[in-house]
Coordinates of N, CA, C and O in Angstrom, one line a residue:
X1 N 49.1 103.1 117.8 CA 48.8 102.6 116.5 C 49.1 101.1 116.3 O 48.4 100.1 116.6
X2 N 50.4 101.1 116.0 CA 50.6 99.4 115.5 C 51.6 98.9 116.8 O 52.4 99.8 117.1
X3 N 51.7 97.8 117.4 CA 52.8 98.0 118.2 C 54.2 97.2 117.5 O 54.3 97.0 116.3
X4 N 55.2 97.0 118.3 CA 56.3 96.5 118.0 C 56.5 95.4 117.3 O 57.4 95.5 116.4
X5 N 55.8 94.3 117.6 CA 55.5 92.8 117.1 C 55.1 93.1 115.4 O 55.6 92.6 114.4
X6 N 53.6 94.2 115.6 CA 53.7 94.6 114.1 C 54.4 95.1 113.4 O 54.7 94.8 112.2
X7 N 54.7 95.5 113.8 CA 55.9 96.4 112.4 C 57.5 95.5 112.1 O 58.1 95.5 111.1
X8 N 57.7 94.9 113.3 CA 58.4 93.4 113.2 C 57.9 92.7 112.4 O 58.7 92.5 111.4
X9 N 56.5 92.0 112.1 CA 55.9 91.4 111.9 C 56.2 91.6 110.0 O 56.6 90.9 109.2
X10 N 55.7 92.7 110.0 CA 55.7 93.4 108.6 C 57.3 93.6 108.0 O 57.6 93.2 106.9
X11 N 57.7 94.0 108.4 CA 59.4 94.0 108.0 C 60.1 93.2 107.1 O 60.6 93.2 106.0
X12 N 59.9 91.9 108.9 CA 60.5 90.1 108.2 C 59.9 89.9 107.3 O 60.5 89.5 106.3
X13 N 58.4 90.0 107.1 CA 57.6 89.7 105.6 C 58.4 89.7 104.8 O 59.1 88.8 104.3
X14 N 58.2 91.5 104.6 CA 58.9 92.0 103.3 C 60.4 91.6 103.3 O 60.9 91.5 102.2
X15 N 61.0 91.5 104.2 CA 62.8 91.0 104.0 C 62.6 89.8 103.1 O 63.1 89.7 101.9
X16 N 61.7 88.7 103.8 CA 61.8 87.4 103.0 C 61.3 87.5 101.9 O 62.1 87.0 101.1
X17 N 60.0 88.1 101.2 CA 59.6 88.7 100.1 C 60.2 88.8 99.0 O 60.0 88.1 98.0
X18 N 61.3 90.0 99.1 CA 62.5 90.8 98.8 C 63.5 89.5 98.4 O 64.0 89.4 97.3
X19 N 63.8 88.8 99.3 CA 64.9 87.3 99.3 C 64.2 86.4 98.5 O 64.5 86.5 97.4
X20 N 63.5 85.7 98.6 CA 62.7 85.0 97.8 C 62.8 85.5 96.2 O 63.5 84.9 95.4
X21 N 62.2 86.6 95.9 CA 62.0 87.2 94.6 C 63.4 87.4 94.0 O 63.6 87.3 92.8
X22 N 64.3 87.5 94.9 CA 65.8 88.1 94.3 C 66.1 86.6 94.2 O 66.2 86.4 93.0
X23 N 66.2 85.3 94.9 CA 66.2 83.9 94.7 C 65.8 83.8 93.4 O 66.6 83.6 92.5
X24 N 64.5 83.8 93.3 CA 64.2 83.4 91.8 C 64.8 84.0 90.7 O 65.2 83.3 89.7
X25 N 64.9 84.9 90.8 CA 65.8 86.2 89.9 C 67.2 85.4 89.5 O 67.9 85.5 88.5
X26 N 67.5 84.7 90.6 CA 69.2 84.7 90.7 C 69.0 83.1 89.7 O 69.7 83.0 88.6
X27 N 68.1 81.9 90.1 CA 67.6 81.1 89.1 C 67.4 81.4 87.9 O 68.4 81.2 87.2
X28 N 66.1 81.9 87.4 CA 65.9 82.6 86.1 C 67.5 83.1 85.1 O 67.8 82.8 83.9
X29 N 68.2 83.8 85.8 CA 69.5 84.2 85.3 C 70.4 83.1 84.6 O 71.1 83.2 83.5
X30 N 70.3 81.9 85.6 CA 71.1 81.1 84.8 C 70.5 79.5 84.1 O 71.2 78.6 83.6
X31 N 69.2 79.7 84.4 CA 68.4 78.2 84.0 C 68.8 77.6 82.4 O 68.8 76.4 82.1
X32 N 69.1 78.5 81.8 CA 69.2 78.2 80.2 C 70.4 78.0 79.3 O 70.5 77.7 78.1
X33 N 71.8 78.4 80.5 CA 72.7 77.7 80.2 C 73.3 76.7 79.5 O 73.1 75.8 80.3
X34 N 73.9 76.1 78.4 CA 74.4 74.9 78.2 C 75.7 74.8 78.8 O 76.6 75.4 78.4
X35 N 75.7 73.8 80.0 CA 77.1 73.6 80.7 C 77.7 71.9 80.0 O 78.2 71.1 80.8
X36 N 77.5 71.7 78.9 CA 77.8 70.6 78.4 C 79.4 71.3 78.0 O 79.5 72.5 78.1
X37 N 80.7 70.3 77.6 CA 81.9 70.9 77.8 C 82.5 69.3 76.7 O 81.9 68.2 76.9
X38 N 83.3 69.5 76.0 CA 83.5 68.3 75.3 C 85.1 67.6 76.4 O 86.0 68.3 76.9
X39 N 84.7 66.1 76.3 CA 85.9 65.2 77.2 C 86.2 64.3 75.9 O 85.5 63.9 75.0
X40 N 87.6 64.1 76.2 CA 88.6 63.3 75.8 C 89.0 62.2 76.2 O 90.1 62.4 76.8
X41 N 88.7 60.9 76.3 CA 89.0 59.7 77.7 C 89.3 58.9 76.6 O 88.6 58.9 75.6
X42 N 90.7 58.1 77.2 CA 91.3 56.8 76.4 C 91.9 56.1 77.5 O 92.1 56.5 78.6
X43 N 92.2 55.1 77.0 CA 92.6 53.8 78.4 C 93.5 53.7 77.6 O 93.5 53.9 76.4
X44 N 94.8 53.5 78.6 CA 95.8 53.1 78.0 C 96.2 51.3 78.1 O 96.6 50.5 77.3
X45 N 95.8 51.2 79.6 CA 96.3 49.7 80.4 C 94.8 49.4 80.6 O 94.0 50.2 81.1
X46 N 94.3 48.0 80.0 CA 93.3 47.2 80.2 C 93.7 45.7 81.1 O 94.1 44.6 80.7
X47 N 93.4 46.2 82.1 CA 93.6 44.3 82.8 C 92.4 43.7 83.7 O 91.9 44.5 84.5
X48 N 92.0 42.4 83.5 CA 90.7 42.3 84.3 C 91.3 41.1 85.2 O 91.8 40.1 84.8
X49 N 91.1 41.8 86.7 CA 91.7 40.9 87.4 C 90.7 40.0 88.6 O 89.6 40.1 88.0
X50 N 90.5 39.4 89.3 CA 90.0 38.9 90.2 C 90.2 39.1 91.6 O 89.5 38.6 92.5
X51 N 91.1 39.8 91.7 CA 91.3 40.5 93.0 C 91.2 41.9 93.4 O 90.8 42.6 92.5
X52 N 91.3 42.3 94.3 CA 90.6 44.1 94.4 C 92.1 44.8 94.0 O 92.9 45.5 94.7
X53 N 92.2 44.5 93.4 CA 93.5 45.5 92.9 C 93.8 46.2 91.6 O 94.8 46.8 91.4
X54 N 92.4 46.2 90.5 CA 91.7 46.4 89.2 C 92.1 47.9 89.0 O 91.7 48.7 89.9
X55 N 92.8 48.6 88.0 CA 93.4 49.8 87.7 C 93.4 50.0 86.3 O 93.7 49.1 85.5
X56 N 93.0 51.3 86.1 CA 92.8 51.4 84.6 C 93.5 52.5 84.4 O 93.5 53.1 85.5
X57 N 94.1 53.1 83.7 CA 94.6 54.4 83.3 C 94.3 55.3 82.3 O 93.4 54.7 81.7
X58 N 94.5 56.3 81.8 CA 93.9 57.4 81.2 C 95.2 57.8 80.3 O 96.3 57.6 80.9
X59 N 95.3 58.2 78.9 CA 96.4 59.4 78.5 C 96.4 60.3 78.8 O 95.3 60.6 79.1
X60 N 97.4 61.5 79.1 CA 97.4 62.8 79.5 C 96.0 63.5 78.2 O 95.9 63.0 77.1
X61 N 95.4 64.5 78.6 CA 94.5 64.9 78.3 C 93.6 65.9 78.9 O 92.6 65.5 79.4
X62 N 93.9 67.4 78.8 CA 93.4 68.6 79.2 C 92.2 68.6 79.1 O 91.7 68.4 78.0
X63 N 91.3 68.9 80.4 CA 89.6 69.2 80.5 C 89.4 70.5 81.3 O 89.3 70.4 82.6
X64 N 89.2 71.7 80.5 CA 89.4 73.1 81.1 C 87.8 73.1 81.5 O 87.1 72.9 80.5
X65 N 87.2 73.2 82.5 CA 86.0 72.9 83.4 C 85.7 74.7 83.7 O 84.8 75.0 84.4
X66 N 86.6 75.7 83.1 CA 86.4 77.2 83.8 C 85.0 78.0 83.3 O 84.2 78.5 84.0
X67 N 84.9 77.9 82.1 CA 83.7 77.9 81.6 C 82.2 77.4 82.0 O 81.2 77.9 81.4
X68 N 82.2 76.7 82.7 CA 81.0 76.2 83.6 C 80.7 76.8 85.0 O 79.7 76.6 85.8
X69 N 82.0 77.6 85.1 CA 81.6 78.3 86.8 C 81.0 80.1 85.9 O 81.6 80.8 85.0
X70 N 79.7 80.3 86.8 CA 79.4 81.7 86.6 C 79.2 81.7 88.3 O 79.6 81.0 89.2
X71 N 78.4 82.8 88.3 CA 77.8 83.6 89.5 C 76.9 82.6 90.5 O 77.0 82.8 91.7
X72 N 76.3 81.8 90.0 CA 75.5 81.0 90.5 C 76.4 79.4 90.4 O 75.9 78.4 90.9
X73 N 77.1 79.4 90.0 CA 77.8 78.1 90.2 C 78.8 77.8 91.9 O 79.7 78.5 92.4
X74 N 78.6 77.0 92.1 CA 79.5 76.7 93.8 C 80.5 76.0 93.7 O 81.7 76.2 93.9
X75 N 79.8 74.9 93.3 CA 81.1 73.6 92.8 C 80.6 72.7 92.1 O 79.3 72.6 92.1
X76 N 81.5 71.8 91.3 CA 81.0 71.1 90.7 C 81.2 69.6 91.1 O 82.3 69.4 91.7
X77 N 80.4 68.6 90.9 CA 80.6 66.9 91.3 C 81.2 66.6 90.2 O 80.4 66.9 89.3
X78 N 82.3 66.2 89.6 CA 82.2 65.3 88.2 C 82.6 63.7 89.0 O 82.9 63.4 90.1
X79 N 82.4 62.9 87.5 CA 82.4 61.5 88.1 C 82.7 60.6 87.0 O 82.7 61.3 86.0
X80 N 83.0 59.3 86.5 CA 83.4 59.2 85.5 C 83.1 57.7 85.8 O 83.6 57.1 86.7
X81 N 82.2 57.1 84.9 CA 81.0 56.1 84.9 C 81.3 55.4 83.9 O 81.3 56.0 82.9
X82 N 81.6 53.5 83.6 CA 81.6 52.8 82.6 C 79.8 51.9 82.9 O 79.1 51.5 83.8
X83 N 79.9 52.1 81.4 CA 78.5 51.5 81.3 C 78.8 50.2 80.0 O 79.4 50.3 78.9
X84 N 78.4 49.2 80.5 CA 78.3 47.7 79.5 C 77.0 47.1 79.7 O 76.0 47.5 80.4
X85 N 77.1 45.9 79.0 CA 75.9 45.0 78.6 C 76.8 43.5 79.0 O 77.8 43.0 78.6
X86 N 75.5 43.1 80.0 CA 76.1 41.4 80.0 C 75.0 40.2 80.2 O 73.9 40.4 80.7
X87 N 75.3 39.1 79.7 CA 74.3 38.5 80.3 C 73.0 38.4 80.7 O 71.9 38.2 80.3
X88 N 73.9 38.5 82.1 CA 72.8 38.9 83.4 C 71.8 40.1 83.2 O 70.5 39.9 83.3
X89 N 72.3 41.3 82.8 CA 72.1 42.3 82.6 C 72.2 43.1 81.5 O 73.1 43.1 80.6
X90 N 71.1 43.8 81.6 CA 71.2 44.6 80.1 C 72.2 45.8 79.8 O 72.9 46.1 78.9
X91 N 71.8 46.3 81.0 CA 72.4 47.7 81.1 C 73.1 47.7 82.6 O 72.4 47.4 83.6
X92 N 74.5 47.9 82.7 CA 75.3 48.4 84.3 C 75.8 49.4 83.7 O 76.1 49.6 82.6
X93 N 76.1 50.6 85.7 CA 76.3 51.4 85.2 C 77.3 51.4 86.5 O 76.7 51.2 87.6
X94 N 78.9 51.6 86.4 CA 79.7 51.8 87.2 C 80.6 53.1 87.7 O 81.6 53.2 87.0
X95 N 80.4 53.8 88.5 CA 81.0 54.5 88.8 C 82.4 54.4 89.7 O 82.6 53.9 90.8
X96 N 83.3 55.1 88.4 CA 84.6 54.5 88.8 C 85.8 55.4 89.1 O 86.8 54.8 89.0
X97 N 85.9 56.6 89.5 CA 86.4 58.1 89.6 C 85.5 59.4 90.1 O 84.6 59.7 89.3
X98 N 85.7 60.0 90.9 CA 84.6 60.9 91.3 C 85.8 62.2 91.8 O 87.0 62.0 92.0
X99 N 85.2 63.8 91.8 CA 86.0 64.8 92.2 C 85.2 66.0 92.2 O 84.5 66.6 91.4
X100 N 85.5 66.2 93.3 CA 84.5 68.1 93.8 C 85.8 69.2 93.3 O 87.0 69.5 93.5
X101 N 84.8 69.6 92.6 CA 86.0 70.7 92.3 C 85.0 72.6 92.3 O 84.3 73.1 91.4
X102 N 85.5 73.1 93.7 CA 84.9 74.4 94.2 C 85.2 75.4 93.5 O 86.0 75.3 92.6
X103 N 84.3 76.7 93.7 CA 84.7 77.7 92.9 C 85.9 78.4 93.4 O 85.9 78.6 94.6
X104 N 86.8 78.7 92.6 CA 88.1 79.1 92.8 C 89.2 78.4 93.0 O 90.3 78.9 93.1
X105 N 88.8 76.7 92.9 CA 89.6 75.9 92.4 C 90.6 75.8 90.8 O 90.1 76.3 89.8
X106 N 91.8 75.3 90.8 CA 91.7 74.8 89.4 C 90.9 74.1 88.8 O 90.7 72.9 89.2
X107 N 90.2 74.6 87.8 CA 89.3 73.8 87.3 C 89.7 73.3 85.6 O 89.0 72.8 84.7
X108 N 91.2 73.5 85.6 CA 91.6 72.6 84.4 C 92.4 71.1 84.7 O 93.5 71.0 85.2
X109 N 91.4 69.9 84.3 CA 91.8 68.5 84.8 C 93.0 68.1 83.8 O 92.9 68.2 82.6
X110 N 94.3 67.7 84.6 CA 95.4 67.2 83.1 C 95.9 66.4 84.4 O 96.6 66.6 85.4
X111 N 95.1 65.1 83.7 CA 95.8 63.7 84.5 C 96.6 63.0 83.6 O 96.5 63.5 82.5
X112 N 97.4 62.0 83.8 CA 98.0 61.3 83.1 C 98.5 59.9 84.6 O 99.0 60.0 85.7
X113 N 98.0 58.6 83.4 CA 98.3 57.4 84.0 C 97.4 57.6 85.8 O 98.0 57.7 86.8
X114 N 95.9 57.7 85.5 CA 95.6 58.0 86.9 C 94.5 56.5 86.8 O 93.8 56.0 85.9
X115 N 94.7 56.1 88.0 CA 93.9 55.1 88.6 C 92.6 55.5 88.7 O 92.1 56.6 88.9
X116 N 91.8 54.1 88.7 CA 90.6 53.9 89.3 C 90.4 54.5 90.7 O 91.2 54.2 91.6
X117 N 89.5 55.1 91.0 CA 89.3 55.6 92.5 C 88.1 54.1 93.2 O 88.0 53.4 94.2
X118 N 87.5 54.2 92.1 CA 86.7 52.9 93.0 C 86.7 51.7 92.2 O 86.4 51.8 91.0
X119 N 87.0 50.6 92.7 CA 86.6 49.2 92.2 C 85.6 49.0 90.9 O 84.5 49.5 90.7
X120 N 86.3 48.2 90.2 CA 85.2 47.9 89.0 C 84.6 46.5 88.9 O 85.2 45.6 88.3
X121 N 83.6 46.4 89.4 CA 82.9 45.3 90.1 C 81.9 44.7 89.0 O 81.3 45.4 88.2
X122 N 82.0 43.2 89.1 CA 80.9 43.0 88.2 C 79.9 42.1 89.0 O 80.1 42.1 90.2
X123 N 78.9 41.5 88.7 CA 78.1 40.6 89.8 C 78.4 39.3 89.2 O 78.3 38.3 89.9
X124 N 78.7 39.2 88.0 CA 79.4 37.7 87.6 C 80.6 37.7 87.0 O 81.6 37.9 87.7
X125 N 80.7 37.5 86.1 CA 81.8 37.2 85.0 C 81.5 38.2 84.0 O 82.1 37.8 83.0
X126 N 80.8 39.2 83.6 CA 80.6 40.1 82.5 C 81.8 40.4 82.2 O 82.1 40.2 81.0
X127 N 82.8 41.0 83.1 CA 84.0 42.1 82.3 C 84.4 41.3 81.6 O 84.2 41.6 80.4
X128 N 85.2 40.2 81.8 CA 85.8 39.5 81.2 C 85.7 39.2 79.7 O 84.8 38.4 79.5
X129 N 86.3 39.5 78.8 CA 85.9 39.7 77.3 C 84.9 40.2 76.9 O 84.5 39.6 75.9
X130 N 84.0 41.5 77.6 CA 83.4 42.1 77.3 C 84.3 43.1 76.3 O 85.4 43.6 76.5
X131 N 83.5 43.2 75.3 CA 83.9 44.2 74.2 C 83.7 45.8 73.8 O 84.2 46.5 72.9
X132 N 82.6 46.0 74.6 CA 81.9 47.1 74.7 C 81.7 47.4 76.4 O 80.9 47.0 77.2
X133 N 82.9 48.3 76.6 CA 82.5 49.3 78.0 C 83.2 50.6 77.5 O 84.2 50.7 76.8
X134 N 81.9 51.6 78.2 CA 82.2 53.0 77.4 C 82.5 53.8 78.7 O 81.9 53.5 79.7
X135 N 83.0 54.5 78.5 CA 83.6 55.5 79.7 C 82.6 56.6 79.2 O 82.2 56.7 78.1
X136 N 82.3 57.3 80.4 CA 81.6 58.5 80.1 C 82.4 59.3 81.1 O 83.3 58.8 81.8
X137 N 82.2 61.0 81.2 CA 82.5 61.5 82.0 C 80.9 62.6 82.2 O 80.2 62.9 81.3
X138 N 80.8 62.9 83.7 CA 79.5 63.8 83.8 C 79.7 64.4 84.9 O 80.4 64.1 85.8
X139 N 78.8 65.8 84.8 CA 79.1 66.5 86.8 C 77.4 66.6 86.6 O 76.5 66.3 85.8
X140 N 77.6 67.2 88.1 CA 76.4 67.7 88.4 C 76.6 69.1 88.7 O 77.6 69.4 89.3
X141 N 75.9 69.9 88.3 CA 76.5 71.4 89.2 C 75.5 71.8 90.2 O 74.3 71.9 90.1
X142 N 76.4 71.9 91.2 CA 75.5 72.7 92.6 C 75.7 74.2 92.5 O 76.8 74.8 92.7
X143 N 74.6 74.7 92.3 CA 74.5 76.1 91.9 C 74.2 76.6 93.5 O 74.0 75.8 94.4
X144 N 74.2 78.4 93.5 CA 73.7 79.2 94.8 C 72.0 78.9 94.4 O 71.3 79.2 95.4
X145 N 71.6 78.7 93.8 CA 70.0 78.7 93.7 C 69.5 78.1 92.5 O 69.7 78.5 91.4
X146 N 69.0 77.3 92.9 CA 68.2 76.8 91.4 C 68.3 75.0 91.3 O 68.3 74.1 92.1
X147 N 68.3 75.0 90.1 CA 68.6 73.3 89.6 C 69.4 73.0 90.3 O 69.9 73.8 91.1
X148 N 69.8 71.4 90.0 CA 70.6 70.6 90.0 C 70.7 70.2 88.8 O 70.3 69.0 88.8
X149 N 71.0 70.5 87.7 CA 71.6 69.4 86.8 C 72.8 68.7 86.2 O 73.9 69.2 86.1
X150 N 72.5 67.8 85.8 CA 73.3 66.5 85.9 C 73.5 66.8 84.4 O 72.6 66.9 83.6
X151 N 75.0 66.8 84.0 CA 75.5 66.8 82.4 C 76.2 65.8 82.4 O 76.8 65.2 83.2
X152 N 75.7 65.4 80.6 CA 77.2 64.6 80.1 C 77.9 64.9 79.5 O 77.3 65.3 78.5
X153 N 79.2 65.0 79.4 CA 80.1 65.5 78.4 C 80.2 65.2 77.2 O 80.1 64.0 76.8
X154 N 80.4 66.1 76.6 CA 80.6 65.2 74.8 C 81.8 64.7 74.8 O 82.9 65.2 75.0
X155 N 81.4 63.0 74.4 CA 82.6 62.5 74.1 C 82.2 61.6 74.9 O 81.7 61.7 76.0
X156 N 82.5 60.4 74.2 CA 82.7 59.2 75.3 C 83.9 58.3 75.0 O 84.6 58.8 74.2
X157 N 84.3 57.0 75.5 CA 85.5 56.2 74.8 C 85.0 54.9 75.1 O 84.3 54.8 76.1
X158 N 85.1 54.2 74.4 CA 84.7 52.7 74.2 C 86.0 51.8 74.2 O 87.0 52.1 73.5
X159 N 85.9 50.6 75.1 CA 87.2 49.9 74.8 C 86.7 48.4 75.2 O 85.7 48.0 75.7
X160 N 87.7 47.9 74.9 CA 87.1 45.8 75.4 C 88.0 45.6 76.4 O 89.1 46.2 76.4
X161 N 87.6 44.6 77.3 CA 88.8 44.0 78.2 C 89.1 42.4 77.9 O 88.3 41.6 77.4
X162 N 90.1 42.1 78.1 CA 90.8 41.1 78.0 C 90.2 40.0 77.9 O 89.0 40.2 78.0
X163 N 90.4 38.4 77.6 CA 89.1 37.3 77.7 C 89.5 36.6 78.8 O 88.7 35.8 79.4
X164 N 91.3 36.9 79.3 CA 91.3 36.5 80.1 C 91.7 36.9 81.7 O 92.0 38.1 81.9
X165 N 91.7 36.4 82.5 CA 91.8 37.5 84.1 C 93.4 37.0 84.1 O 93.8 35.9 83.7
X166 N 94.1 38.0 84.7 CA 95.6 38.3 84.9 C 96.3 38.0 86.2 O 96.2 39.1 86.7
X167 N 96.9 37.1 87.0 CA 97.5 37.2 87.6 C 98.5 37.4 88.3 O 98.9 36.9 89.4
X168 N 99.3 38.6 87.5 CA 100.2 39.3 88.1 C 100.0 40.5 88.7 O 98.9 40.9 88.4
X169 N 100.4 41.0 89.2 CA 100.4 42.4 90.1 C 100.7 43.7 88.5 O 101.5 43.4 87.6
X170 N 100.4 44.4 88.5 CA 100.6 45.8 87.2 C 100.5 46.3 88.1 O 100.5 47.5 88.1

């Protein structure tokens, strides 16, 4: 009748079939989610320096992240982005703190007095008495199937930097 190859043939079909359809299933399940989560961000220490040694700090301030992990969630990217207006430019957007945080991690954030992870760079003289830079905080969630999307948190913080650049060490 059919030989080996067939009925192999037919099997893998239906296995992948079966996986596929349960794939989408496992999508559909969670597409409609709101994984938006409200953030709390304040600077405590503002200094605009000229050397790579630029550090900003945070108040202590609990961000319980547990609520965003279901079944379909893996880990999340969050990242924490100042955005201003200068000059040159209308719109920059800096990313200045970044953190993977896996499923079965703690996923309640309580920093206090934490540094910049990356440099806060300008291409000229913008920071400098700029008056309007807003911190945002956002993840991305890497789910087992489906989207990628990219949130922002409710809440943002707005603060000015100094007019003038600092030369001591903080």
């Amino acid at each position: 009748m059919h030989t080996f190859l067939t009925r192999g043939n037919a099997i893998l079909a239906y296995t992948l079939s079966v996986s596929a359809c349960l794939t989408f299933c496992c999508f559909l399940s969670t597409v409609f989610i709101d994984y938006r989560a409200n953030a709390t961000l304040n600077t405590v220490k503002v200094v605009v320096k000229n050397v790579p040694d630029y550090s900003a700090s945070r108040e202590k301030n609990d961000l319980d992240l547990t609520p965003l992990f279901n079944w379909n969630v893996k880990q999340l990217f969050l990242y924490l982005t100042a955005e201003y207006q200068t000059e040159n430019n209308e719109f920059n957007q800096v990313v200045l703190w970044d953190k993977i945080v896996l499923r079965g991690d703690n996923a309640v954030l309580d920093f206090k007095n934490m540094n910049t992870k990356y440099y806060f760079w300008d291409d000229g003289k913008g920071l400098r008495g700029n008056k309007n830079v807003t911190l945002t905080l956002s993840w991305n969630i890497i789910p087992n199937a489906g989207l990628l999307p990219s949130v922002n948190a409710l809440g943002s913080h707005t603060f000015a930097f100094p007019p003038e650049y600092t030369t001591l060490r903080v």
